[in-house]
Short mmCIF file of C-alpha atoms in Angstrom, two decimals:
data_model
loop_
_atom_site.label_atom_id
_atom_site.label_comp_id
_atom_site.label_asym_id
_atom_site.label_seq_id
_atom_site.Cartn_x
_atom_site.Cartn_y
_atom_site.Cartn_z
CA GLN A 25 17.13 -184.79 -46.20
CA LEU A 26 16.07 -181.16 -45.77
CA GLN A 27 18.38 -178.49 -44.41
CA ALA A 28 16.89 -175.14 -43.47
CA SER A 29 18.96 -172.02 -42.97
CA GLY A 30 18.73 -168.25 -42.92
CA GLY A 31 17.12 -167.61 -39.57
CA GLY A 32 18.35 -164.95 -37.20
CA LEU A 33 17.52 -161.86 -35.19
CA VAL A 34 15.88 -158.95 -36.98
CA GLN A 35 14.05 -155.82 -35.94
CA ALA A 36 10.34 -155.42 -36.57
CA GLY A 37 9.76 -154.24 -40.11
CA GLY A 38 12.87 -155.97 -41.36
CA SER A 39 13.35 -158.86 -43.76
CA LEU A 40 14.89 -162.31 -43.82
CA ARG A 41 15.13 -165.00 -46.45
CA LEU A 42 15.02 -168.60 -45.39
CA SER A 43 16.40 -171.36 -47.57
CA CYS A 44 15.80 -175.09 -47.49
CA ALA A 45 18.13 -177.34 -49.44
CA ALA A 46 16.97 -180.84 -50.31
CA SER A 47 19.12 -183.87 -51.01
CA GLY A 48 18.55 -187.54 -51.65
CA ARG A 49 15.36 -187.05 -53.67
CA THR A 50 14.05 -185.82 -57.00
CA PHE A 51 13.18 -182.40 -55.67
CA SER A 52 10.80 -181.44 -58.47
CA ASN A 53 8.56 -184.39 -57.57
CA TYR A 54 7.70 -182.85 -54.20
CA PHE A 55 5.34 -180.18 -53.03
CA MET A 56 7.15 -178.04 -50.50
CA GLY A 57 5.93 -176.16 -47.48
CA TRP A 58 7.05 -173.93 -44.64
CA PHE A 59 5.63 -174.23 -41.15
CA ARG A 60 6.49 -172.53 -37.89
CA GLN A 61 6.19 -173.27 -34.22
CA ALA A 62 6.56 -170.81 -31.37
CA PRO A 63 7.26 -171.93 -27.79
CA GLY A 64 4.14 -173.31 -26.19
CA LYS A 65 2.15 -173.18 -29.41
CA GLU A 66 1.16 -175.69 -32.02
CA ARG A 67 2.93 -175.92 -35.34
CA GLU A 68 1.20 -173.78 -37.92
CA PHE A 69 1.21 -173.60 -41.68
CA VAL A 70 2.98 -170.66 -43.30
CA ALA A 71 3.23 -171.29 -47.05
CA ALA A 72 3.31 -174.03 -49.67
CA ILE A 73 4.40 -174.25 -53.28
CA SER A 74 3.53 -176.67 -56.05
CA ARG A 75 6.04 -178.86 -57.83
CA SER A 76 6.61 -176.43 -60.67
CA GLY A 77 6.31 -173.35 -58.51
CA ALA A 78 3.32 -172.09 -60.46
CA SER A 79 0.94 -172.29 -57.50
CA THR A 80 1.33 -171.10 -53.94
CA LEU A 81 -0.67 -171.09 -50.72
CA TYR A 82 -0.27 -168.75 -47.76
CA ALA A 83 -1.60 -168.46 -44.26
CA ASP A 84 -3.71 -165.35 -43.86
CA SER A 85 -1.30 -164.06 -41.23
CA VAL A 86 1.58 -163.82 -43.71
CA LYS A 87 -0.22 -163.12 -46.97
CA GLY A 88 1.23 -160.06 -48.67
CA ARG A 89 4.38 -160.12 -46.53
CA PHE A 90 5.93 -163.54 -47.21
CA THR A 91 6.77 -165.11 -50.56
CA ILE A 92 7.57 -168.75 -51.13
CA SER A 93 9.57 -169.75 -54.20
CA ARG A 94 11.67 -172.65 -55.40
CA ASP A 95 14.56 -173.35 -57.71
CA ASN A 96 14.31 -176.94 -58.87
CA ALA A 97 17.73 -176.77 -60.52
CA LYS A 98 19.23 -175.97 -57.11
CA ASN A 99 16.94 -178.30 -55.13
CA THR A 100 16.06 -175.38 -52.90
CA VAL A 101 12.90 -173.73 -51.62
CA TYR A 102 12.91 -170.20 -50.23
CA LEU A 103 10.77 -168.12 -47.93
CA GLN A 104 11.23 -164.38 -48.33
CA MET A 105 9.85 -162.67 -45.24
CA ASN A 106 9.24 -158.93 -45.32
CA SER A 107 7.65 -156.51 -42.87
CA LEU A 108 8.39 -158.89 -40.05
CA LYS A 109 6.48 -158.60 -36.81
CA PRO A 110 7.34 -159.83 -33.31
CA GLU A 111 4.56 -162.41 -33.64
CA ASP A 112 6.46 -163.96 -36.55
CA SER A 113 9.13 -165.13 -34.09
CA SER A 114 9.24 -168.93 -34.29
CA VAL A 115 11.26 -171.89 -35.35
CA TYR A 116 10.59 -172.27 -39.07
CA TYR A 117 10.53 -175.71 -40.65
CA CYS A 118 10.55 -176.72 -44.27
CA ALA A 119 8.74 -179.89 -45.29
CA ALA A 120 8.20 -182.04 -48.36
CA SER A 121 5.04 -183.78 -49.50
CA PHE A 122 5.00 -186.33 -52.30
CA ARG A 123 1.22 -186.66 -52.40
CA MET A 124 -0.51 -183.34 -51.90
CA PHE A 125 -0.35 -179.60 -52.35
CA THR A 126 -1.73 -178.74 -48.97
CA MET A 127 -1.67 -176.71 -45.78
CA GLN A 128 -2.07 -179.85 -43.65
CA SER A 129 1.11 -180.76 -41.82
CA ARG A 130 0.07 -184.42 -41.55
CA GLU A 131 0.41 -184.75 -45.34
CA TYR A 132 4.10 -183.85 -45.30
CA ASP A 133 6.51 -186.77 -45.27
CA ASP A 134 9.87 -185.22 -44.52
CA TRP A 135 10.85 -182.33 -42.29
CA GLY A 136 13.94 -180.20 -41.91
CA GLN A 137 15.54 -179.43 -38.57
CA GLY A 138 14.19 -175.90 -38.24
CA THR A 139 15.74 -172.47 -38.19
CA LEU A 140 15.03 -169.87 -35.51
CA VAL A 141 13.63 -166.48 -36.43
CA THR A 142 13.45 -163.82 -33.73
CA VAL A 143 11.84 -160.47 -34.42
CA SER A 144 12.48 -157.74 -31.87
CA SER A 145 10.05 -154.90 -31.29
#
């Protein structure tokens, strides 16, 4: 089970940190990712992190502004979002993949419930 939290309303240029707590699994065995979906749009990849945390992937749209990290001792993955823009407004989902370190949503097995981020201009 994945439980995302940390969403909210923030002004453009501000920051938020999302958290995703995992339970019922050996967390360190899973690659973790963040995706987002805005109303009327398809779900899109945001960031992914390897099992150890040594490797990360980012969508071009967030590179340099967002940072994904994980704490395997706490079974938690984070998404630090800085310099937020109105176009970052979405429901953000965390996801776990046992097989692959990837940007492809179809490779993720488990999904959290989502947390809403709204960035005002």
